[in-house]
mmCIF file of C-alpha atoms in Angstrom:
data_model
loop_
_atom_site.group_PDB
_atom_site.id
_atom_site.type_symbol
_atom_site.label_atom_id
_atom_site.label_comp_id
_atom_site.label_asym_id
_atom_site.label_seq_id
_atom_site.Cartn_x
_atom_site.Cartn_y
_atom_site.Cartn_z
ATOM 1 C CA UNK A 26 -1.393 44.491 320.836
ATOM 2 C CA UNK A 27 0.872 43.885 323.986
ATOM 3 C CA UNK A 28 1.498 47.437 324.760
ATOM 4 C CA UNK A 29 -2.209 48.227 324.494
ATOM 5 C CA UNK A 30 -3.370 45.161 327.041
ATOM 6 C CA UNK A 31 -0.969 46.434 329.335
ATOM 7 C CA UNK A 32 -2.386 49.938 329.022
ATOM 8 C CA UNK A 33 -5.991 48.863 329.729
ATOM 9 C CA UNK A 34 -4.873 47.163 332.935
ATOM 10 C CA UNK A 35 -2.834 49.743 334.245
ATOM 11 C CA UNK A 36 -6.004 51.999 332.725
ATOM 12 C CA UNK A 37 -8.126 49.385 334.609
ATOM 13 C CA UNK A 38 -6.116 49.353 337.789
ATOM 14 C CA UNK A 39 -6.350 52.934 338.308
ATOM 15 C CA UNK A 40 -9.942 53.169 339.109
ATOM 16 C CA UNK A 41 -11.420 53.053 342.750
ATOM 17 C CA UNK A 42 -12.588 50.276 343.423
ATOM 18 C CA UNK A 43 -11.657 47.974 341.060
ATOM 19 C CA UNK A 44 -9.342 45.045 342.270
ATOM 20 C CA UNK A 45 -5.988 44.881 341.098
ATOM 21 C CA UNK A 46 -5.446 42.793 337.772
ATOM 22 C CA UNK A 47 -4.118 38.889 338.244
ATOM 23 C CA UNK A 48 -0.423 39.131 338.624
ATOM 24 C CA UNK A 49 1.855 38.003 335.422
ATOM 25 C CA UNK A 50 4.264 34.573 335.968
ATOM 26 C CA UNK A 51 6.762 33.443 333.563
ATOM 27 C CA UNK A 52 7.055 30.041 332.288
ATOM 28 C CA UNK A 53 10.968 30.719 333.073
ATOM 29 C CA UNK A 54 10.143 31.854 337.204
ATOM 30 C CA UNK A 55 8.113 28.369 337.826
ATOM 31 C CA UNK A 56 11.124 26.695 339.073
ATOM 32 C CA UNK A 57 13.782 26.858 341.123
ATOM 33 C CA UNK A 58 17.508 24.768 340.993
ATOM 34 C CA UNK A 59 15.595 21.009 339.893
ATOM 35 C CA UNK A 60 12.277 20.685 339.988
ATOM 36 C CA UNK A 61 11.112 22.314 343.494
ATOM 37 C CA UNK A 62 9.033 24.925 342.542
ATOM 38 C CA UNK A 63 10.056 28.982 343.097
ATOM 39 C CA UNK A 64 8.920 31.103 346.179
ATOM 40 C CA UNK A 65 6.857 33.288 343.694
ATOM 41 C CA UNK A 66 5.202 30.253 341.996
ATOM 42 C CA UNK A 67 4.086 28.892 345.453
ATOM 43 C CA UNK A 68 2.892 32.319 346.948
ATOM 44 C CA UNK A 69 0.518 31.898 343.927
ATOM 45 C CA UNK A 70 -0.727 28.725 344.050
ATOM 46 C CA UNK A 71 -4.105 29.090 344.304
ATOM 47 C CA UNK A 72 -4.766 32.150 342.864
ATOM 48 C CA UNK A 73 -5.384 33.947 339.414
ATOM 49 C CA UNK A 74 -2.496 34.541 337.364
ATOM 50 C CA UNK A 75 -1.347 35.456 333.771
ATOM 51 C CA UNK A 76 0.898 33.732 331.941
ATOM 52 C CA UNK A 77 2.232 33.813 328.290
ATOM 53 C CA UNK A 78 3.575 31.400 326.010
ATOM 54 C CA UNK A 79 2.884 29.244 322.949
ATOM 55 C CA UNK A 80 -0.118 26.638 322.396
ATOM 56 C CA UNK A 81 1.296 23.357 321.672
ATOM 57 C CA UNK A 82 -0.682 21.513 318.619
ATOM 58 C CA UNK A 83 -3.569 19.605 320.693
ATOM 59 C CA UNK A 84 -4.011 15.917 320.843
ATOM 60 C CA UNK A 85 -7.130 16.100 319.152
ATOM 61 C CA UNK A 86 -9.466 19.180 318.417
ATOM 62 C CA UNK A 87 -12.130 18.471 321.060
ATOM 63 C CA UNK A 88 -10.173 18.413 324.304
ATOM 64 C CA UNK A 89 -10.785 20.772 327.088
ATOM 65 C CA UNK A 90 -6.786 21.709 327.534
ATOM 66 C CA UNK A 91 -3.997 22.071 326.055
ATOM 67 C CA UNK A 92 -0.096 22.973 327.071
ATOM 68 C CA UNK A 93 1.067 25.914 327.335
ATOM 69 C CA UNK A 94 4.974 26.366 326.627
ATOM 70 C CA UNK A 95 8.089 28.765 326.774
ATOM 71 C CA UNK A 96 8.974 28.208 323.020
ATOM 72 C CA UNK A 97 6.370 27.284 320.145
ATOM 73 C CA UNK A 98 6.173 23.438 319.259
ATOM 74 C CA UNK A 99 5.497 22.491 316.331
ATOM 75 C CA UNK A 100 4.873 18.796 316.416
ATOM 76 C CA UNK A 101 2.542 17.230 319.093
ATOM 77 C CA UNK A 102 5.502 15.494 321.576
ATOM 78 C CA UNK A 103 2.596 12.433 322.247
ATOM 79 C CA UNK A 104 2.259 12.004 318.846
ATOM 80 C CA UNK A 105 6.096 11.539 317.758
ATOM 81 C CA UNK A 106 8.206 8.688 320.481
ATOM 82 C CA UNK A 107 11.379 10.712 319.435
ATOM 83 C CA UNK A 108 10.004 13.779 320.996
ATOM 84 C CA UNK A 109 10.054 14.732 324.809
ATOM 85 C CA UNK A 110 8.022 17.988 326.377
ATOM 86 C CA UNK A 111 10.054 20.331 328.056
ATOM 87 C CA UNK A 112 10.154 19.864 331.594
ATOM 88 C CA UNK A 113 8.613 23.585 332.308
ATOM 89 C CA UNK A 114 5.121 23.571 330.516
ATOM 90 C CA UNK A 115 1.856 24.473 331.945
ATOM 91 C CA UNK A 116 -1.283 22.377 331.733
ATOM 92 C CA UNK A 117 -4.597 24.304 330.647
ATOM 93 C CA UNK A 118 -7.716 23.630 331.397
ATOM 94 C CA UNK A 119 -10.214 25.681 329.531
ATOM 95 C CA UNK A 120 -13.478 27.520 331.500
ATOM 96 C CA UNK A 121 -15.036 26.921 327.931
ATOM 97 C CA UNK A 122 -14.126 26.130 324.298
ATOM 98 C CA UNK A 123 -12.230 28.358 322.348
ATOM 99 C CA UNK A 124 -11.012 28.234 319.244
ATOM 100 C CA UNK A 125 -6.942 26.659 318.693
ATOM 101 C CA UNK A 126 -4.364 28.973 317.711
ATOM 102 C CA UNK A 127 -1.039 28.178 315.145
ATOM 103 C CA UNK A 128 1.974 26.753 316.997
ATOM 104 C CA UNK A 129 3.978 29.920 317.032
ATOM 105 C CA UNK A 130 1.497 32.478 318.126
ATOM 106 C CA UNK A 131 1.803 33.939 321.279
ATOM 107 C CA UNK A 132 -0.821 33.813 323.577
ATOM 108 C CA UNK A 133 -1.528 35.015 327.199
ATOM 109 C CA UNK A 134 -3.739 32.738 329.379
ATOM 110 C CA UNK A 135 -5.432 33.990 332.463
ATOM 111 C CA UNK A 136 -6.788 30.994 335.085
ATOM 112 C CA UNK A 137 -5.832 29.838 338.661
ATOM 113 C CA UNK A 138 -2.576 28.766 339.560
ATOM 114 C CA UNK A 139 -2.811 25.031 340.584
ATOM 115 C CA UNK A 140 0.874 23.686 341.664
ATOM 116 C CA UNK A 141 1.198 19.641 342.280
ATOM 117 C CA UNK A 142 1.271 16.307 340.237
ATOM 118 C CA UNK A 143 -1.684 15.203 339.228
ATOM 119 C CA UNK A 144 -2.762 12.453 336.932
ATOM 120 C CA UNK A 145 -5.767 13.356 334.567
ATOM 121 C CA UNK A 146 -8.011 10.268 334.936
ATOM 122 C CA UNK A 147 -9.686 10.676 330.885
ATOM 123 C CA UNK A 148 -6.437 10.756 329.744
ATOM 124 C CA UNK A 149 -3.404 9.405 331.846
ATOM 125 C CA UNK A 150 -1.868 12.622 331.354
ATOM 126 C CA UNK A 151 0.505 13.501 334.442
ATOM 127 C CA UNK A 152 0.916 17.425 335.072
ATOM 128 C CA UNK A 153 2.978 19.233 337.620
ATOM 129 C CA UNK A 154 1.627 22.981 337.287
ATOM 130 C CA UNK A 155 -1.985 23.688 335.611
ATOM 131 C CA UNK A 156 -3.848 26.570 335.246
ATOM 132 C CA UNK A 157 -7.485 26.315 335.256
ATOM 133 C CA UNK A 158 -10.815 27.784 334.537
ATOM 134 C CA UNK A 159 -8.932 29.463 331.950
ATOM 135 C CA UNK A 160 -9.108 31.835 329.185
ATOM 136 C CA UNK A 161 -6.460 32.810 326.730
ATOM 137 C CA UNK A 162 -5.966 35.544 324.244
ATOM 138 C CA UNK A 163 -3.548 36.593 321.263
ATOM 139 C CA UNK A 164 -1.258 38.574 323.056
#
């Protein structure tokens, strides 16, 4: 299914007139030496981008988000005090509800690069990259 997404957008890219497809960023390129972000991720704050990764289980089934990571999770890390997230995972907030995926399926999420801490004020939940008005599909 990877090889043929790729083919529509080069497909896609190809015809006049058409604006180029959102640029792809790895979990892995986010960061730097520490935790100052990368050159790439900051040239992209802002803007649309694709990234791909796992869907960690959800808090509860209702939320709007959800956290993106490298490698698939299969506990919730808030839900278990032994666990700690990984310190490169992506916040995302949806554009509207979709349907949760299993643990260890990848997905690719499209939405707009937002770089920063922020603390979610519904939830307490402190995030240093999101992506927002987001979409995601089995990739």
């Amino acid at each position: 299914m990877l090889r043929r997404h790729l083919l529509l957008l080069t497909a896609l890219a190809a015809v006049p007139g058409r604006a180029m497809a959102a640029p792809r960023l790895r979990i892995r390129d986010l960061y730097v030496a520490g935790a100052e972000f990368s050159p790439e991720a900051r040239s992209l704050d802002g803007k649309p981008v694709v990234m791909q990764g796992f869907m960690a289980p959800p808090l509860k089934p209702d939320i709007d988000f959800f956290v993106l990571t490298k490698l698939p999770m299969a506990v919730c890390p808030f839900c278990d005090s032994e666990m700690d997230w990984p310190a490169d995972i992506v916040v995302v907030r949806l554009r509207k509800a979709q349907d949760w995926v299993d643990f260890n399926t990848p997905i690719l999420v499209t939405g707009r690069l937002e770089l920063g801490t922020v603390v979610d004020e519904g939830t307490g939940f402190v995030s240093r990259v999101r992506l927002v008005d987001a979409a995601y599909e089995l990739s």
